[in-house]
Coordinates of C-alpha atoms in Angstrom, one line a residue:
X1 CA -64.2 6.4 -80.2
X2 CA -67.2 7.6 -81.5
X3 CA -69.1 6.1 -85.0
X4 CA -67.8 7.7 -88.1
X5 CA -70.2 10.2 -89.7
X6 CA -71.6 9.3 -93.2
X7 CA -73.1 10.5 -96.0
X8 CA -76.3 8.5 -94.8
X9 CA -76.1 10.4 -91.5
X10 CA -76.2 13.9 -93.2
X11 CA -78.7 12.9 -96.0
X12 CA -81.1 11.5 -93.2
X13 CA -80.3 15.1 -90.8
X14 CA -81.6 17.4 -94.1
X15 CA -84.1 14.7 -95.1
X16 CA -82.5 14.8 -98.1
X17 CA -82.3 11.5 -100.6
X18 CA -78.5 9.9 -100.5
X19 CA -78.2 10.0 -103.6
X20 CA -78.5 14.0 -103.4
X21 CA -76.1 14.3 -100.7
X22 CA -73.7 12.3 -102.3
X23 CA -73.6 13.9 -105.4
X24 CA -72.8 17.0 -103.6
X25 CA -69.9 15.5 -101.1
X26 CA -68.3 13.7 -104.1
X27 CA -68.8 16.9 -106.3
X28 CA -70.3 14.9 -109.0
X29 CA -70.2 17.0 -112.2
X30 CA -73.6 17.0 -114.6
X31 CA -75.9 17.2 -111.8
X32 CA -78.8 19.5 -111.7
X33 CA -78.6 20.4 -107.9
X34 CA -79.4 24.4 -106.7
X35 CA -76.8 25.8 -105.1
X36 CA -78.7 26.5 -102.1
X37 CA -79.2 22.4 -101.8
X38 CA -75.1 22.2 -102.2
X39 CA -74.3 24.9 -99.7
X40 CA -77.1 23.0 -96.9
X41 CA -75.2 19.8 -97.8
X42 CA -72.0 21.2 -97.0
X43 CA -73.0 23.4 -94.0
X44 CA -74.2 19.8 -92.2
X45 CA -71.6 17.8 -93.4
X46 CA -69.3 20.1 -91.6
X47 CA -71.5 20.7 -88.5
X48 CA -71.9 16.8 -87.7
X49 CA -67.9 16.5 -88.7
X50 CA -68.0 14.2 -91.7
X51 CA -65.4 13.2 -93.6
X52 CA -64.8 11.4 -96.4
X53 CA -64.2 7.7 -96.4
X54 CA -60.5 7.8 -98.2
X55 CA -60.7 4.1 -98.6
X56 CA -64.5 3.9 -99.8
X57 CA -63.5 6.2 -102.1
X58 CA -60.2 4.5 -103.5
X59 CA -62.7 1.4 -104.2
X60 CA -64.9 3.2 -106.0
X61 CA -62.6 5.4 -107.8
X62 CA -59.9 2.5 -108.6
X63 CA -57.7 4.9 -107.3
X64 CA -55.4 5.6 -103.4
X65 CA -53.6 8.5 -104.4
X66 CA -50.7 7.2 -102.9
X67 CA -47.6 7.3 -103.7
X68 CA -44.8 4.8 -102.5
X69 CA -41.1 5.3 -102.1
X70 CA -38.9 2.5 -102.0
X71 CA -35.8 3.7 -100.0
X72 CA -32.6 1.6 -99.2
X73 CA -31.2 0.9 -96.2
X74 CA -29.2 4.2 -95.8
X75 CA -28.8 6.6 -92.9
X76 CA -31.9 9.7 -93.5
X77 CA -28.9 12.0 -94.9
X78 CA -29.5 15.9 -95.9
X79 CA -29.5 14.8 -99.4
X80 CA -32.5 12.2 -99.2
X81 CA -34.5 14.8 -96.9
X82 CA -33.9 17.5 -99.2
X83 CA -35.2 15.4 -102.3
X84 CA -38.2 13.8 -100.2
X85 CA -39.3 16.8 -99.2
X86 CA -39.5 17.9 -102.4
X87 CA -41.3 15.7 -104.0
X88 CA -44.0 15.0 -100.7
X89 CA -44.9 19.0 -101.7
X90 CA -45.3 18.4 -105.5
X91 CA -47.2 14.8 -104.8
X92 CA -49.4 16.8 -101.9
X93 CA -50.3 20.0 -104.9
X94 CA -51.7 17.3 -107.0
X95 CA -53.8 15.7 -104.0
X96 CA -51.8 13.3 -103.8
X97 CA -49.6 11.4 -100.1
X98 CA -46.4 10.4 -100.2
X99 CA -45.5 7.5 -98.4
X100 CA -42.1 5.8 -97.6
X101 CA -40.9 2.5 -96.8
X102 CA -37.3 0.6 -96.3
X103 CA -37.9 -3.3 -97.1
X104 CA -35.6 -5.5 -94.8
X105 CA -34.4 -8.8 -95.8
X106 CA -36.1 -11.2 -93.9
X107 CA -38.7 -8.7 -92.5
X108 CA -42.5 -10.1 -91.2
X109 CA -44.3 -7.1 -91.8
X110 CA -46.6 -6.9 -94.6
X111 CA -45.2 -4.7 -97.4
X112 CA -46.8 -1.4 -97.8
X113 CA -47.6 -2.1 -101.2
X114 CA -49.7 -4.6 -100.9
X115 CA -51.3 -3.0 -97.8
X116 CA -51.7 0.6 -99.2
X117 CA -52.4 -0.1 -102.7
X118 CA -50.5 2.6 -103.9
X119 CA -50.9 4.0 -107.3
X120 CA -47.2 4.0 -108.0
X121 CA -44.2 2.6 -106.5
X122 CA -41.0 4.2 -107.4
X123 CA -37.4 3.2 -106.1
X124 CA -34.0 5.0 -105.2
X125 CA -32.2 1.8 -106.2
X126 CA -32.2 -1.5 -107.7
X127 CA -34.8 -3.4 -106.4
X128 CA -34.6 -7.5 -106.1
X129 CA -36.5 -9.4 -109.0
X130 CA -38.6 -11.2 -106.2
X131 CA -39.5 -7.2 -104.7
X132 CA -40.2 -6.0 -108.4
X133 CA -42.3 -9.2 -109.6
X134 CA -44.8 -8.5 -106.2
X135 CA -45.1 -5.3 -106.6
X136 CA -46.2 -5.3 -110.2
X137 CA -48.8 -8.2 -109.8
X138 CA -50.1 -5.5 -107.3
X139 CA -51.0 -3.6 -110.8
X140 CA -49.1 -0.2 -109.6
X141 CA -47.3 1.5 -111.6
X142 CA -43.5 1.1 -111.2
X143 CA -40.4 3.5 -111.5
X144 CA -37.6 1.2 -110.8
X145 CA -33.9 1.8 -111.5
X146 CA -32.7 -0.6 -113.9
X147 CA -36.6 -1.9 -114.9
X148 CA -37.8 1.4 -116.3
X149 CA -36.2 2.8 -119.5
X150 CA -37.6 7.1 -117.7
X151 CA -34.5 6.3 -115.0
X152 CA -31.0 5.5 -114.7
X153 CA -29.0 5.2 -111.6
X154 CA -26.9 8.0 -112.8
X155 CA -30.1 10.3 -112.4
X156 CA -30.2 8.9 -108.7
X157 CA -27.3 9.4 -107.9
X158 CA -25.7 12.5 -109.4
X159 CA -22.5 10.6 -109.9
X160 CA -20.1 13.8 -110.2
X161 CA -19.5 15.0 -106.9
X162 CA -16.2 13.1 -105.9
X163 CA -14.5 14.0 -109.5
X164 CA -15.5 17.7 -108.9
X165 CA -14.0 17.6 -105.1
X166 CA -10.3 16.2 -106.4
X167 CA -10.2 18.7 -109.4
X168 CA -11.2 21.4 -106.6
X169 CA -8.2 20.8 -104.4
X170 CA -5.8 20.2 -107.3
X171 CA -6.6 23.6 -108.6
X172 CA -5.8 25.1 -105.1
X173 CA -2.3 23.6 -105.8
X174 CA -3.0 19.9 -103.5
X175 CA -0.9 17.6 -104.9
X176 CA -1.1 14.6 -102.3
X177 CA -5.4 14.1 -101.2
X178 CA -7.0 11.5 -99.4
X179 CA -10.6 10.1 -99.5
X180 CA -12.5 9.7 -96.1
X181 CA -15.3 7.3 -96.2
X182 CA -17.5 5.9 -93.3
X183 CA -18.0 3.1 -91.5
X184 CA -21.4 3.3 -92.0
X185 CA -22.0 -0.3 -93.5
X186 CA -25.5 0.6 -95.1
X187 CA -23.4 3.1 -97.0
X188 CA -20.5 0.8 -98.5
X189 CA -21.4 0.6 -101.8
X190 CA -22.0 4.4 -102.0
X191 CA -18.7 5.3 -100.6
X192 CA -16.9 2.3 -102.4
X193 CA -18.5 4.4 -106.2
X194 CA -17.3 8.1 -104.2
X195 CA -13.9 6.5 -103.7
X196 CA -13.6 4.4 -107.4
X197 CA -14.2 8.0 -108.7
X198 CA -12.4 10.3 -106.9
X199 CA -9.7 8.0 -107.2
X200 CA -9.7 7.8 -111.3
X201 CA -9.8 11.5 -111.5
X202 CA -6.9 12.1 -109.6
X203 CA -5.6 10.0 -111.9
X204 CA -6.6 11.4 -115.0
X205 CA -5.9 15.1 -113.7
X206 CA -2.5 14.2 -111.6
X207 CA -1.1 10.9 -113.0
X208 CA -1.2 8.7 -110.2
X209 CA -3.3 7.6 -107.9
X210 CA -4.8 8.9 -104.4
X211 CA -2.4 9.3 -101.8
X212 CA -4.2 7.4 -99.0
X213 CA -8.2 6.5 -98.4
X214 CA -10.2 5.0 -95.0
X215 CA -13.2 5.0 -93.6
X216 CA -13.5 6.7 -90.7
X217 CA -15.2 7.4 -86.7
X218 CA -15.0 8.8 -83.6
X219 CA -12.6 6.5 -82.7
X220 CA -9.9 6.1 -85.3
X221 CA -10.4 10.2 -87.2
X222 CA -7.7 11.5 -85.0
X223 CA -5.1 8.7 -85.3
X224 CA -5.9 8.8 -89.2
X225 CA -5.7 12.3 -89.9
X226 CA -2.5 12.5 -88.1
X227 CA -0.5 10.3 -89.9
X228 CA -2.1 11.3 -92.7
X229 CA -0.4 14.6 -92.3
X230 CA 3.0 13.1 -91.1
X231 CA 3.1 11.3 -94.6
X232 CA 2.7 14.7 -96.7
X233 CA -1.5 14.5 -96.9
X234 CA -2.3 18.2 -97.6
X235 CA -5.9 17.4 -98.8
X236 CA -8.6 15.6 -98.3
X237 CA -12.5 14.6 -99.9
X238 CA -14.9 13.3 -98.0
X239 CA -17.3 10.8 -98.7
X240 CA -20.2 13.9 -97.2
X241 CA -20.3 16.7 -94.9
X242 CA -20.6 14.7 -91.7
X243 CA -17.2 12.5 -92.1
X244 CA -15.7 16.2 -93.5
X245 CA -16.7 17.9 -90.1
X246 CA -15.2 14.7 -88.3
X247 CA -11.9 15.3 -90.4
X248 CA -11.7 18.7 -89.5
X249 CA -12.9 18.5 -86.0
X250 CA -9.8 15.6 -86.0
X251 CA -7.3 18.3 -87.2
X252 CA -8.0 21.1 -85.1
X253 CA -8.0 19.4 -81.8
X254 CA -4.3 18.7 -82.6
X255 CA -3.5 21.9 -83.8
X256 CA -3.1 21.1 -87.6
X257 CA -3.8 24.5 -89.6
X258 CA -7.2 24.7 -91.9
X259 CA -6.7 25.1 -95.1
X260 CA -3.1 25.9 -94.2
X261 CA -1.3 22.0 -93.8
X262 CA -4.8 20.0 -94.9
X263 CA -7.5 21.5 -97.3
X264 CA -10.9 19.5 -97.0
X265 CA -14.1 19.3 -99.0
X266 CA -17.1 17.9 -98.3
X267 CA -20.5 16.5 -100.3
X268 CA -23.8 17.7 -100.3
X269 CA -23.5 21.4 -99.0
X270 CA -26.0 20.5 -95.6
X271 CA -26.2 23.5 -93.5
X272 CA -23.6 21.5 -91.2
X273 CA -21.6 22.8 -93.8
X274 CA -22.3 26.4 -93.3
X275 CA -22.4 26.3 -89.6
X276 CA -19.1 25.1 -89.0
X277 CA -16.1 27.7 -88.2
X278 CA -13.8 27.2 -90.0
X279 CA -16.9 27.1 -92.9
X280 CA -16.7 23.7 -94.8
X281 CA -16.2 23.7 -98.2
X282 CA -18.6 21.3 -100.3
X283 CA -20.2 20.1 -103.2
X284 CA -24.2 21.1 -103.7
X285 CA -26.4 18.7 -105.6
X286 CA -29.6 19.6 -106.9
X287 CA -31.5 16.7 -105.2
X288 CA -34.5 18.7 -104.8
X289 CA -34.7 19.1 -108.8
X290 CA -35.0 15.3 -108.7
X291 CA -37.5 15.4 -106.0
X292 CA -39.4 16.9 -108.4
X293 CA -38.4 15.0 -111.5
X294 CA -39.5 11.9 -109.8
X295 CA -43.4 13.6 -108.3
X296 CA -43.9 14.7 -111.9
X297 CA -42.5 11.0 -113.6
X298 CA -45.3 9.4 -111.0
X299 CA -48.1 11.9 -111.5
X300 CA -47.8 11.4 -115.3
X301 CA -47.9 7.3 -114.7
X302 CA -51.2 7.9 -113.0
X303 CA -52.9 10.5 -115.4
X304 CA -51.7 9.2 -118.8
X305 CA -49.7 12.2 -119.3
X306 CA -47.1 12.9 -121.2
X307 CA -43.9 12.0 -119.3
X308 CA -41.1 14.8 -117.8
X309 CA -39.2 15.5 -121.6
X310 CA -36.1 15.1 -119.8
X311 CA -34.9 13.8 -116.8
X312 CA -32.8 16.1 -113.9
X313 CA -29.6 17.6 -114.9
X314 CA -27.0 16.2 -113.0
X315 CA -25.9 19.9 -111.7
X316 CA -23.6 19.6 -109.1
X317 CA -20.8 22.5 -107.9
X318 CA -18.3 23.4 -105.4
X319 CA -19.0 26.0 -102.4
X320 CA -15.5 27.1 -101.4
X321 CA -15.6 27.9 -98.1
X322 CA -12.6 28.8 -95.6
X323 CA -11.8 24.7 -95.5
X324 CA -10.0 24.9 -99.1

């Protein structure tokens, strides 16, 4: 690998003073340099492949432009794409990186926020007081769930997806709905909330509670579904699109009618959803509109701006598709 190229190389090529050649590579405003001087400095920089010292410069400027997510343990779903993407592209407008991390208990490594020295650390849940303590003696700014008074977990989360799937299938004249959930184990506190609400609203909006719930797989789905069926199950929400295509996959195979004998709908509208035949119906969150509630919450940490007024509204809403 060759040596890097630095300002010192190009100032000594032009036989031009550093100082000069810096001012122009760092764009140094007040400086009394020709543009002819500016446009040599860049035309050599270029030729001899410079390129800025990202780390020199984060020294000097007090400064990484990094930002760091905190992500749980949970499975890269649509949902968390959908909302990283979105805020990488607002972080990356404002010059700024996006970088992710999921800390494991008992991991070796070290963390990213010591070794990065990000500018601002934000998190898509809870965070340990041990986690939170190191990362602030770090000096970065910190967007933490339950630690910052700019986010709630209900912001996170977008906690009405499961309510609006039951009052979905009720309207369509369900009267007896299950929830599937996952096995996933990185997911059991999610799907434990989506199943705590679905059930309450069904019974607020039918008087008793769910007819049947389990977390299913490629193993059991097909067992399930059928005796879900046998005992009168003529609907059923799923914890997301993924365990809804395995429910309907399940019914299919043995012949049980969609929407006809089971109605199913599932969470977070992923083009899964779409694909399908029979379509899937779902619920769509706007996780990209907290994507970029959370880039614009971070870039106003780091600039002393004014915060995001508000945060993301919650908006969620069923797709109906041919599965209800």
């Amino acid at each position: 690998m060759g040596k890097r190229v630095t300002a010192a190389d190009v100032a000594r090529s032009l036989g031009l003073s550093r100082a000069t050649v810096g001012f122009v590579l760092n764009d140094t405003p007040g400086q009394t340099i020709s543009e002819a001087t500016r446009e040599r400095v860049l035309a050599e920089a270029k030729r001899l492949g410079y390129r800025p010292h990202t780390a020199a410069r984060a020294l000097a400027s007090g400064r990484s432009h990094i930002v760091l997510a905190l992500l749980p343990d949970w499975p890269m779903e649509y949902s968390m794409r959908t909302h990283l993407d979105e805020a990488a592209l607002v972080l990356d407008r404002a010059g700024y990186s996006l970088v992710t991390m999921t800390p494991h208990p008992g991991g070796q490594a070290v963390p990213l926020w010591e070794s990065l020295a990000p500018d601002v650390v934000f998190a898509l849940a809870p965070i340990p007081d041990e986690q939170y303590d190191a990362i602030r003696a770090t000096g970065a700014a910190t967007i933490i769930p339950g630690r910052d008074e700019a986010v709630v977990a209900d912001e996170l989360h977008f906690a009405d997806g499961p309510r609006l799937q039951v009052a979905h299938l009720l309207e369509r004249g369900r009267r007896r709905i299950a929830f599937a959930g996952t096995t996933d184990a990185r997911l059991a506190s999610l799907v434990a909330e989506r199943r705590a609400l679905a059930d309450a609203t069904h019974r607020e909006l039918a008087g008793e509670p769910l007819a049947a719930s389990a977390d299913l797989d490629e193993t059991d789905a097909a067992a399930r579904v059928a005796e879900w069926v046998a005992a009168g199950v003529d609907g059923v929400v799923a914890y997301n699109d993924d365990v809804a295509a395995l429910v309907l996959g399940a019914a299919l195979r043995q012949g049980i009618a969609v929407p006809e004998e089971l109605a199913i709908v599932g969470h977070d509208d992923s083009p899964i959803a779409r694909l399908l035949v029979p379509a899937l119906s779902s619920v769509r969150v706007d996780t990209a509109g907290l994507g970029r509630f959370l880039a614009d919450l971070a870039l106003s940490r780091v600039s002393g701006a004014e915060p995001p007024g508000v945060g993301p509204e919650a908006t969620s809403e069923v797709v109906r598709r041919e599965t209800s």
